[in-house]
Tab-separated table of C-alpha atoms in Angstrom:
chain	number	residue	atom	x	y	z
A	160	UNK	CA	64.275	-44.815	-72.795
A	161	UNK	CA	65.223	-45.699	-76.427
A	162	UNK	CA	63.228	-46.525	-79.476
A	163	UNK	CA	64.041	-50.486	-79.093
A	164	UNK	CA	65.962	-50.487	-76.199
A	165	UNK	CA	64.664	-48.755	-73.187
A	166	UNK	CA	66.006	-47.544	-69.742
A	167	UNK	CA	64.482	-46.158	-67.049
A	168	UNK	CA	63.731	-42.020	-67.810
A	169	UNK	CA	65.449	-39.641	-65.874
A	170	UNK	CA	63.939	-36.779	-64.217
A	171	UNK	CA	64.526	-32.808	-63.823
A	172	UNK	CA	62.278	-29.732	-63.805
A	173	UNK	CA	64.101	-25.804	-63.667
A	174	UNK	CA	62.666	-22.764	-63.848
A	175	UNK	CA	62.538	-20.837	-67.352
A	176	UNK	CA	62.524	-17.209	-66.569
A	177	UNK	CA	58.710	-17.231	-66.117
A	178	UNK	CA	57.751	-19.729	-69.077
A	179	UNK	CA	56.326	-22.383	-66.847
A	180	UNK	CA	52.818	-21.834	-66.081
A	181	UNK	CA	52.100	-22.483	-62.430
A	182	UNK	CA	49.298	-24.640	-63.105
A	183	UNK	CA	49.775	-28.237	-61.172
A	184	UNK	CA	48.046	-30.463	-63.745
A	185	UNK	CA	48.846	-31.137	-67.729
A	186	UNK	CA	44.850	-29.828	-68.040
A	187	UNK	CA	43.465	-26.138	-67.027
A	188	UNK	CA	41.495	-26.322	-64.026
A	189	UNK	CA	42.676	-29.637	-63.341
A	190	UNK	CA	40.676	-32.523	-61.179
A	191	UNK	CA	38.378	-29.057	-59.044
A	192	UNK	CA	36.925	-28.642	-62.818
A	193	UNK	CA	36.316	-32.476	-63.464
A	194	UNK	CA	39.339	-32.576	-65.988
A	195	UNK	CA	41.777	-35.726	-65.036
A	196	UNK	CA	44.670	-34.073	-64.085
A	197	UNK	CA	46.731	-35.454	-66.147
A	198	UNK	CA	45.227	-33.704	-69.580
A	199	UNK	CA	44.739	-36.472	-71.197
A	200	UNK	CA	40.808	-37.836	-72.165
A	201	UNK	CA	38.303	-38.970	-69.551
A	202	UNK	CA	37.646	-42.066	-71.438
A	203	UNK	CA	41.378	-43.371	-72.491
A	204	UNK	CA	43.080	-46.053	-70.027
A	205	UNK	CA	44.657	-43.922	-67.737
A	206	UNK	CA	41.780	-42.286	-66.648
A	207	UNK	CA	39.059	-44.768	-66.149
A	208	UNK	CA	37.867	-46.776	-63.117
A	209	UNK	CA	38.294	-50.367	-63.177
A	210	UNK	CA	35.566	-51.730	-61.939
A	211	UNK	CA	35.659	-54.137	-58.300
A	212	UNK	CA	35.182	-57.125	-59.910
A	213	UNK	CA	37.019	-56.842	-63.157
A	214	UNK	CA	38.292	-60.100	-64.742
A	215	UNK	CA	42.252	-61.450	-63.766
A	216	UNK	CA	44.569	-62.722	-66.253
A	217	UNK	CA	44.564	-66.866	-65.573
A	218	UNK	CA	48.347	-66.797	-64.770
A	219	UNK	CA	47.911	-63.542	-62.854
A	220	UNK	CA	49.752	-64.634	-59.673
A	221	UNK	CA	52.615	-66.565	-61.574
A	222	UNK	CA	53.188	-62.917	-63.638
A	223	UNK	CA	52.988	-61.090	-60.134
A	224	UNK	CA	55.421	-63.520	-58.561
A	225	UNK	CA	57.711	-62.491	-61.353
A	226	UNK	CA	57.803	-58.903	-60.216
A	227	UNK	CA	57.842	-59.823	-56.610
A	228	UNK	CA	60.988	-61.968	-57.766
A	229	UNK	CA	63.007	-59.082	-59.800
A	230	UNK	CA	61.537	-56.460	-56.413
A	231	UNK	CA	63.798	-59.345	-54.580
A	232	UNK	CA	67.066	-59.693	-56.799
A	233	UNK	CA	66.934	-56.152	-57.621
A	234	UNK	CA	67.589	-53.308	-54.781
A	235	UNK	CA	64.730	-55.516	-52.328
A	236	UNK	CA	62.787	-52.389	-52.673
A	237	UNK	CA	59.247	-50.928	-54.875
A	238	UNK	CA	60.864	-47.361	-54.930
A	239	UNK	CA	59.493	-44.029	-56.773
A	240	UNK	CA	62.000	-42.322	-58.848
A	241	UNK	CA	61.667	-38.628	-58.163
A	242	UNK	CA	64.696	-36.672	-58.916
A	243	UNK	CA	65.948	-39.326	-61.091
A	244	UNK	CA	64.493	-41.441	-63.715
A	245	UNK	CA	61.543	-39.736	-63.683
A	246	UNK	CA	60.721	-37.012	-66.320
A	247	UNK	CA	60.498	-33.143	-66.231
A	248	UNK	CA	57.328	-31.779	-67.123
A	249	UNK	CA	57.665	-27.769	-68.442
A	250	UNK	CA	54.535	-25.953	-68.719
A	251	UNK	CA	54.688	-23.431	-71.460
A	252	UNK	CA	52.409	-20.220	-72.668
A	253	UNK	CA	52.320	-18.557	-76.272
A	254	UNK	CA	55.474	-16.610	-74.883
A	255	UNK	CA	57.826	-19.273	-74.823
A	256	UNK	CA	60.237	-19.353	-78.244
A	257	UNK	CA	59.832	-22.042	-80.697
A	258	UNK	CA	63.019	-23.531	-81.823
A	259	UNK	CA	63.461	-26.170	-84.750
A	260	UNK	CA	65.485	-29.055	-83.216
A	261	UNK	CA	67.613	-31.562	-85.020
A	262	UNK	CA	67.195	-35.333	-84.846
A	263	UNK	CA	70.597	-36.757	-83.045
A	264	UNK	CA	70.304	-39.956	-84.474
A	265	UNK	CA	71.966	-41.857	-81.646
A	266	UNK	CA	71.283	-45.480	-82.299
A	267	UNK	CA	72.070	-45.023	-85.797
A	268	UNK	CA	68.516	-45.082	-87.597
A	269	UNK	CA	68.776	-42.793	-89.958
A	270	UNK	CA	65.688	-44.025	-91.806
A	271	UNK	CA	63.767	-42.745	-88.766
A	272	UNK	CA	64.564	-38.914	-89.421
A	273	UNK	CA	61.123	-38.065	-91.175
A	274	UNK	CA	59.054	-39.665	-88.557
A	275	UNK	CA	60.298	-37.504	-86.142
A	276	UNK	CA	60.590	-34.586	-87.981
A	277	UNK	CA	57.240	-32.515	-87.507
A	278	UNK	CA	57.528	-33.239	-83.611
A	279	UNK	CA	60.722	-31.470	-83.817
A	280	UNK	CA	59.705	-28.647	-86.030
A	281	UNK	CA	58.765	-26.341	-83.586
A	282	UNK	CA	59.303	-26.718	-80.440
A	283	UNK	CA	58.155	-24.374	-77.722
A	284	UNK	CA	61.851	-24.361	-75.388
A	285	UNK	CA	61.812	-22.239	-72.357
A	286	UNK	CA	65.212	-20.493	-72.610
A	287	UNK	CA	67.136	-22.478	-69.300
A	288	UNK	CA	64.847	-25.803	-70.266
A	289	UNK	CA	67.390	-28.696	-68.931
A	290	UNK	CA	66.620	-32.645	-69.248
A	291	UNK	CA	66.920	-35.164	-66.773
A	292	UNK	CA	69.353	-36.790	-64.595
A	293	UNK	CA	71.252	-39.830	-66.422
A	294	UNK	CA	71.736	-41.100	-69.586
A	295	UNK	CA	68.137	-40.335	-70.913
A	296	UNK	CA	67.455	-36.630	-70.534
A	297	UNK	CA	64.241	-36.679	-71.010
A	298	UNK	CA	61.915	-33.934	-71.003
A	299	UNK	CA	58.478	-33.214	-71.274
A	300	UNK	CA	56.561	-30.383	-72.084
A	301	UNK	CA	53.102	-29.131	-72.495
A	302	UNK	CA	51.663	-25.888	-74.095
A	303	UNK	CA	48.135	-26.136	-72.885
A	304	UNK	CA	47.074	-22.615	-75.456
A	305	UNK	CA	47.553	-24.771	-78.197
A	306	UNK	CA	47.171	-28.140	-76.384
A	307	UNK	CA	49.887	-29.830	-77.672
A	308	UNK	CA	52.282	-32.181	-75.588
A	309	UNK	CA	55.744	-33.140	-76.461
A	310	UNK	CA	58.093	-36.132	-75.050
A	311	UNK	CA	61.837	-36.191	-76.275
A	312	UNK	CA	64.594	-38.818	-75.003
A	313	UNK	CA	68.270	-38.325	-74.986
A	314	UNK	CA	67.429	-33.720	-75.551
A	315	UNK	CA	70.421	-32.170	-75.395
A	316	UNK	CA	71.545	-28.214	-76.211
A	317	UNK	CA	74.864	-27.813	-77.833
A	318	UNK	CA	76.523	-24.824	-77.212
A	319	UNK	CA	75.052	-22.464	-79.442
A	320	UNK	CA	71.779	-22.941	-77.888
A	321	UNK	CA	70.826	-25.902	-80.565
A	322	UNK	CA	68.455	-28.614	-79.182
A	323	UNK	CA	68.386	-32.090	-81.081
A	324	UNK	CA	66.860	-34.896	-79.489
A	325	UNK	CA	67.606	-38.357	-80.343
A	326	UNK	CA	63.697	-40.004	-80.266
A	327	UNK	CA	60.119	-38.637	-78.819
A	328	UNK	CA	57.212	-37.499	-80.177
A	329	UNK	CA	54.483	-34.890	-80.469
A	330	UNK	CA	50.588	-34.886	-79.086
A	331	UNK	CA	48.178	-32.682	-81.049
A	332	UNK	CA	44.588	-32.113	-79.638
A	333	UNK	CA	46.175	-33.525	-76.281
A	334	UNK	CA	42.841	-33.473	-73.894
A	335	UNK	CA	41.255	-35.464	-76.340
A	336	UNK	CA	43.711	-37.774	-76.546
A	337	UNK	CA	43.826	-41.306	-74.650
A	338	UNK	CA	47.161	-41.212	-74.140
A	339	UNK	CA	48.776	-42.997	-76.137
A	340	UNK	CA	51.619	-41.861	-79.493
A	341	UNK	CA	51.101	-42.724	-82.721
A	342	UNK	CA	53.824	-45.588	-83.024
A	343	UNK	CA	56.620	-45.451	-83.341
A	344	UNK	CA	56.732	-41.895	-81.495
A	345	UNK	CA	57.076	-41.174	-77.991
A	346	UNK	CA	60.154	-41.411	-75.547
A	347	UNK	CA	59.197	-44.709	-73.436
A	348	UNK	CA	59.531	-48.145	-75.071
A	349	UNK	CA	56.069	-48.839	-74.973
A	350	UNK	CA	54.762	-45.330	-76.775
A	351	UNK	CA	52.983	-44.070	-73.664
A	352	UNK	CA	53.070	-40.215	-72.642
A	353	UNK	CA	55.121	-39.658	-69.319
A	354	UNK	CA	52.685	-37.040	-68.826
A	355	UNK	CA	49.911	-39.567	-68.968
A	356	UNK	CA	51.191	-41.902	-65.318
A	357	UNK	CA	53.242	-39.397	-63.570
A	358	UNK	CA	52.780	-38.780	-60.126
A	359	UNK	CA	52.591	-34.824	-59.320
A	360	UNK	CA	53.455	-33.489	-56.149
A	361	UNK	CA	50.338	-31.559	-56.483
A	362	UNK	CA	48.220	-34.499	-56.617
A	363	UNK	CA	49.637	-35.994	-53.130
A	364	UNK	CA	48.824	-32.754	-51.590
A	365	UNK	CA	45.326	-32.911	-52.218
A	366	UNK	CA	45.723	-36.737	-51.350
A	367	UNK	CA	43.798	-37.870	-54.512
A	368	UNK	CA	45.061	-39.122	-57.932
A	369	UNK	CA	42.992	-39.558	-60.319
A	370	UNK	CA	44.174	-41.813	-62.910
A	371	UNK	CA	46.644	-44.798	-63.369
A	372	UNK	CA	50.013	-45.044	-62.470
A	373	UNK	CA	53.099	-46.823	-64.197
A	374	UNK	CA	55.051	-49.623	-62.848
A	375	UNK	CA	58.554	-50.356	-64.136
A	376	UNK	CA	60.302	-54.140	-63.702
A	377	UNK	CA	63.502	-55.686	-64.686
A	378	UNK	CA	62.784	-58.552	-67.032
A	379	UNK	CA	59.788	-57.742	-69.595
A	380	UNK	CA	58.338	-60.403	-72.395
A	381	UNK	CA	59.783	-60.527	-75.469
A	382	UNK	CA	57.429	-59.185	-78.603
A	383	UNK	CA	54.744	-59.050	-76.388
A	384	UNK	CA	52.987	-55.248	-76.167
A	385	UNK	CA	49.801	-55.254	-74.561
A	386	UNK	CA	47.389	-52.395	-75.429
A	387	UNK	CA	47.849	-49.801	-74.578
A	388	UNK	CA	50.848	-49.844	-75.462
A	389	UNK	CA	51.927	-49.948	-79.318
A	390	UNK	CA	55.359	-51.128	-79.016
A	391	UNK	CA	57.982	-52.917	-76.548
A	392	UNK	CA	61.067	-53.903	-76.236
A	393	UNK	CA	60.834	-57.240	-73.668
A	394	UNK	CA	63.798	-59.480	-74.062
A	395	UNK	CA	62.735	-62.708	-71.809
A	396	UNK	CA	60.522	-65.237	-73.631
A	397	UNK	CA	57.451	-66.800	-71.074
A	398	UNK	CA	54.040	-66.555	-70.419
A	399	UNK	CA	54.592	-65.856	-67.109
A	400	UNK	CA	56.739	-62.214	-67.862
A	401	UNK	CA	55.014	-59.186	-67.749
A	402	UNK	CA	53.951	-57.616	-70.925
A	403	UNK	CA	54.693	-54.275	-71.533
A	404	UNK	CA	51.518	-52.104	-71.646
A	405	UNK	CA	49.556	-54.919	-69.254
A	406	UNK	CA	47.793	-53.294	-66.936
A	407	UNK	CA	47.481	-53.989	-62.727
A	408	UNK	CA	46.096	-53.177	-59.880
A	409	UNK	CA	46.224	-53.381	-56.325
A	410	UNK	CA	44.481	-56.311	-54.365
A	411	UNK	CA	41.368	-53.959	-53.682
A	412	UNK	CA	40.727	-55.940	-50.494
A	413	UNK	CA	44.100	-54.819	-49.415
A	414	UNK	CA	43.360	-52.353	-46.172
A	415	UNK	CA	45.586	-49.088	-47.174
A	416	UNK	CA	44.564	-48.291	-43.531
A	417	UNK	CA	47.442	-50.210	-42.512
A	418	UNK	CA	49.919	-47.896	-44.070
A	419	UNK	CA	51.892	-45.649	-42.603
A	420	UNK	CA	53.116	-42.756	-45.407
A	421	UNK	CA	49.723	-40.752	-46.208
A	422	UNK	CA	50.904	-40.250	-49.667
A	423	UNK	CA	51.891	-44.169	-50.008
A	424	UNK	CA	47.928	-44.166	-48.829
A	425	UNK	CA	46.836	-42.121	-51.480
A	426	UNK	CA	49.280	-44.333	-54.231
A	427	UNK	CA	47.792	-47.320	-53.148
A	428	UNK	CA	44.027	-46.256	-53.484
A	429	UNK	CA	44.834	-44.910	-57.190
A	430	UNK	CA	46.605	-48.624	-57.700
A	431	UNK	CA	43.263	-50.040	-56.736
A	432	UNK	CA	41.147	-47.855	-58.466
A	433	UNK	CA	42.825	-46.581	-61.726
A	434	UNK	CA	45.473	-49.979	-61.536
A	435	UNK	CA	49.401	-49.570	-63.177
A	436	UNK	CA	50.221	-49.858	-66.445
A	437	UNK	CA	53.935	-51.543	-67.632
A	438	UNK	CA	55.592	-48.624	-69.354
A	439	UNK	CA	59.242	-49.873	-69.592
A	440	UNK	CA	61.842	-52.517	-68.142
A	441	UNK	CA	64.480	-50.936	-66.059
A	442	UNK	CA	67.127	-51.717	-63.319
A	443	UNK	CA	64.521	-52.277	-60.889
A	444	UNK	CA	60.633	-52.297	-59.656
A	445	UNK	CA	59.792	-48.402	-59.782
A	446	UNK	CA	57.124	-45.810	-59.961
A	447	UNK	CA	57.375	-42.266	-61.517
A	448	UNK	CA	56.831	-39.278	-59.602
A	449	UNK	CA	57.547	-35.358	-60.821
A	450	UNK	CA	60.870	-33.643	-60.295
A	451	UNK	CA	60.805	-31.977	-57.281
A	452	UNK	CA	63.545	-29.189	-58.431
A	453	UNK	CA	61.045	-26.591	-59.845
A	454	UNK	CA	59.066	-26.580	-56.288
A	455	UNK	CA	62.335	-26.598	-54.489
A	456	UNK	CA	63.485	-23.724	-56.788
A	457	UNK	CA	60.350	-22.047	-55.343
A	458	UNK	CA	60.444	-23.229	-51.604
A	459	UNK	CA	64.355	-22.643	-50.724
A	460	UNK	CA	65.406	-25.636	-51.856
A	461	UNK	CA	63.489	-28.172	-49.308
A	462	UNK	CA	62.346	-31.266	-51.264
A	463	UNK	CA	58.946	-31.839	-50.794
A	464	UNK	CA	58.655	-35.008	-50.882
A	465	UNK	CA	60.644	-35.574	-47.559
A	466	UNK	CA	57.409	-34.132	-45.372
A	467	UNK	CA	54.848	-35.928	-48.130
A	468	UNK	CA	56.376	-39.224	-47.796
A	469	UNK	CA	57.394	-38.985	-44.283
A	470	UNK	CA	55.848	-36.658	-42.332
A	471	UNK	CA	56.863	-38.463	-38.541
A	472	UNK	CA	60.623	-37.988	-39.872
A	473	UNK	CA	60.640	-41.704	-39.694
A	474	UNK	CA	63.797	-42.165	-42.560
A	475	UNK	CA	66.411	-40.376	-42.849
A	476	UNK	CA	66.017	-37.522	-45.379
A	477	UNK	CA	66.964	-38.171	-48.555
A	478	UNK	CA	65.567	-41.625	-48.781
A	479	UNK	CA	62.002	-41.939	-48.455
A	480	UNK	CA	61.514	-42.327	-51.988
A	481	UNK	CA	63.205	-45.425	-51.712
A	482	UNK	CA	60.871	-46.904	-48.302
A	483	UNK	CA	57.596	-45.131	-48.959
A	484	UNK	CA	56.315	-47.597	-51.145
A	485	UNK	CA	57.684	-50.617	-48.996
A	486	UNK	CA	54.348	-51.296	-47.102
A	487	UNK	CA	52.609	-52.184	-50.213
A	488	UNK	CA	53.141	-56.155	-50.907
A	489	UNK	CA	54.117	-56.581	-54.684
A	490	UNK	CA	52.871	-60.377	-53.860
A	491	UNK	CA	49.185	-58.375	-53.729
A	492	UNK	CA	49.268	-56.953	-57.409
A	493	UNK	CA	46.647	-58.960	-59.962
A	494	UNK	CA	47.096	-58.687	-63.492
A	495	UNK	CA	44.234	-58.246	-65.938
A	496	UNK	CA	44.502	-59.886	-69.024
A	497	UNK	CA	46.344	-58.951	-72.258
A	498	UNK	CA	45.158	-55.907	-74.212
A	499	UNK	CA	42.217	-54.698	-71.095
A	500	UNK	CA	40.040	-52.781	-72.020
A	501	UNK	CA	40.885	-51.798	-75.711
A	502	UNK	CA	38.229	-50.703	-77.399
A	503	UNK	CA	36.906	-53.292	-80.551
């Protein structure tokens, strides 16, 4: 993802020689305490209820058609990027070094070096940290002793150990946070914490999530944000486009009975409870879900998410990310109306 121009963000998780803390949620104690898992504040977008009967954007279906049609033209599939375009999410203690990192400057915005420059200060870097897969290398990481939460885009490590990072952003006071970065920071386009919509591996092993999730299409409207989102970077001009930051949700009439993944069950009740929230444009209709390469690291190298997605070995391994999804019509999203919920 890019400061103006976003792509999708690319995920990877490694070991660091015992800096990650083995805790499966961005909060301590996570959802058995009553703490969202994802860290962020009870009362911020991501992490409230939307109530049954909440009110629809009047040109919801014509926006939703939209998705279906890009789900259509692009790939014919709702997918969940797992190892790729996703984003690693480190979990650091007081151990881990701080390192000052350096401000790449890749799309040649100089001006933009002093925003950035207390996120990259001091950065808590486990000592093998790598970024994602593809073009964005993102990473993510979260030091829950001094509750602080960092995003970076395009993090690289030159060889003399140097990390620079081309855009991102820092959280202070994270758990009371809403989830959202003070614009212009944070790695997606919209200013939204990966750490806020993420799916966690964790999460579909208890077979509860408890907050919203992010959806991802191809063709987003132009200078439209909706909150909460403080920034976008749509490029197709009519009402009828998706507005990055609007938020969704599953037809809540739709029987998740019917589907045949449990953890596509458990997705589809946290779309129609906690809805989806546009965080970016991409190649194609996608969800994010963790890294699985940390857990492999730790299992023998079996991806979990072959026996959470498809337990009955119903696809062949390797691509359930791409079919778990598929049960859920797109045509059965509603949109809620611009800027839901943001407080007056």
């Amino acid at each position: 993802m890019r400061y103006v121009i976003s792509a999708l963000a690319a995920g990877a998780l490694a070991l660091a020689n015992g800096a990650l803390a083995p805790t499966p949620s961005l909060a301590n104690g996570g959802h058995g305490h009553g703490k969202p898992s994802n860290g962020f504040s009870r009362h911020g977008p991501w992490n409230t209820k939307l109530p049954r009967d909440v009110r629809l954007a009047p040109n919801s279906q014509a926006i939703v058609d939209n998705i279906k049609y890009d789900k259509d033209n692009n790939w014919q599939t709702w997918a969940i990027n797992t190892d790729t375009y996703s984003t690693p999410i480190y979990y650091v203690d007081r151990r881990t070094p701080r390192k000052r990192w350096t401000f790449s400057d890749c799309l040649n915005l100089p001006h933009l070096a002093p925003v950035i420059a207390d996120s990259l200060a001091a950065v808590p870097t486990p000592p093998d940290m790598i970024t994602s897969i593809g073009t964005d290398s993102a990473v993510t990481i979260y030091q829950p002793s001094t509750d602080t939460y960092w995003d970076f885009w395009r993090a690289e490590k030159d060889a003399n150990g140097n990390w620079s990072a081309c855009w991102g952003g820092k959280i202070e006071r994270y758990s009371r946070n809403p989830g959202i970065f003070d614009n212009p920071l944070g790695a997606t386009a919209t200013g939204l914490p990966m750490g806020a919509f993420t799916i966690r591996i964790d999460e579909l092993r208890r077979g509860y999530i408890d907050h919203a999730l992010n959806i991802v299409t191809v063709r987003t409207r132009a200078n439209c944000n909706s909150w909460p989102a403080t920034r976008n970077d749509g490029f197709v001009e009519g009402e009828d486009i998706p507005c990055e930051g609007q938020r969704f949700r599953l037809d809540p009439t739709f029987d998740i009975r019917t589907l045949t993944s449990p953890a596509a069950r458990t997705i589809a009740r946290a779309m129609q409870e906690y809805g989806l929230i546009m965080t970016d444009k991409g190649g194609a209709v996608v969800t994010y879900a963790e890294d699985p390469r940390l857990e492999m690291a730790r299992n023998g190298g079996v991806d979990p998410y072959i026996e959470l997605f498809d337990p009955d070995d119903l696809i062949p391994d390797g691509s359930e990310k791409y079919f778990v999804l598929s049960e859920i019509p797109v045509e059965r999203l509603q949109a809620l109306p611009i800027d839901y919920g943001k407080p007056r």
